[in-house]
């Protein structure tokens, strides 16, 4: 493994001095590195294992049930995209600067799809939200997730990767998006005591874990306090992954309680609208990546 001085600046993590994989190796080397000790190993497994658990404990039982609930499956799809995008990005990004940009754009795409699916699941599962809300929420959800969260993250990552304000903008965009995703729950938070509603407690915990995750993502702690000590185990991004697992876990458990048989069918108007918005969002996300990679190839090839 290499030190931080032996890899390009783009591939360096702040305050992480050792454990970098060599560049320009055959692709199979990076797949095999899932079983080698390096500074991305824990990041790979902390998001791969949850995919297996999600499938075994949530997706398969939902599909095998007599009436699979469409809103719950939408959230499970988004959660799987988040975990899979992160897993593959941390596994393969070290091959070259161009690989680094591409795979982390895929990672950001997974985050964007997950965010979109959280909003869509909450929209589909809520009852009596009102006609005006139903008409306005889905178009505005696309605005909050795609331009505000996803595009600000990816565009600055590709065009201005070393800009100091980039991470602050990313954190603020994610916070704005997270607050907006709670809009479908507002009526319940106002009318139902949270101590009487297990699902609202889980939604609240997921938001709290998200706030905690921002400390590790934005603060680079604890490695900034002891550079070189947490190179392999315990640095901020690894702890961020653990917090995101808690966010996702609370969300899927809350969805299990919120999604009932009345909203199960994919042919309900709300669910059909949800599906259309999901396809539009995914299409915009991947078209954005395609265009940004043209810029990245000019910079890094």
Steps between C-alpha positions, in 0.01 A plus 500: 500500500606860436526815706302816424805660336509217243149549363346797314348772714154416365520154659628617838283514811565780746713387796524139365869428439522130414310205354446624144482235228737526201361657184466358147473136605284247311135543595496157666755628753245749634230233523747282689582794727165442671698239696821702547579748777485862377333825600182434298437144617253586777318744270444216252359252751292739710282563196519158332380298798186716544400415141498131593304567820255729319427232242464219756296676768299754299491459121448123470228483771324799340501344153387162636211650697144464370484872420841662443484868593624720218611799716713273719665344194579849366686581822682165494610566141638840598679358803658227287618764249660699782685202643601352164627831362709562811638145506617500140636855523719428801615175342599632155571874522873465577600375155554849354377860536245440224376183671480697824275763341279250320439263789430774750254653253333157507510518880333842492242360258414232756456769765278702266280201414473408869395854588243496222364164617468619861280787386303279262434233763382756752280667238342170391442368853341812649120529517294820476792724409275727296460559126723808488784320678461195273526719190800706615714254694630276222619779263660684792661175620683477168623857547629438851668167425640555149623863469544582869648177633631284215621759250670727753685196633611354167563819299735649759663159555590477131574864421642633832608198709746698718271797568480541878134605497395191304447280805311773684265547204453126480409476869257793477334354190458163672354669808248697292403182318466301824271763651285506189468120493315527831226715345258206448528421871415852620130436556571195714768677704249778573201282582644183659709496821832354396519277808186317380628434147791253454537597133531872579762414761695313231470790255627732772792270582596474135523879477705515821743239367527700178601809695761298689633361173562856379741554789720216382463583130562872532731509800748225405500382860668333676789487250553878502585474872756223448620486136631159402352315798164413341629424151351150479230489767286768660531807278205727438370360173484151647298633794284691252419167333388353832272799560348461153426135579303619802316756285406234245405244765259740670352602166425147380351404837285814496387418145404149614257662745382784275427305181163326522292297256303808393811639333646167386394484136739651243196599289369759744526857359749602770719198434491544122606863545774381734629256238506768229691744722747224596577424135537871419733549797719202411518614139607853594757370748673271251485754218672745734774246572546434128550870430730553798721209397572680173646783708686253724661324202640830376647571844639161600584306183 
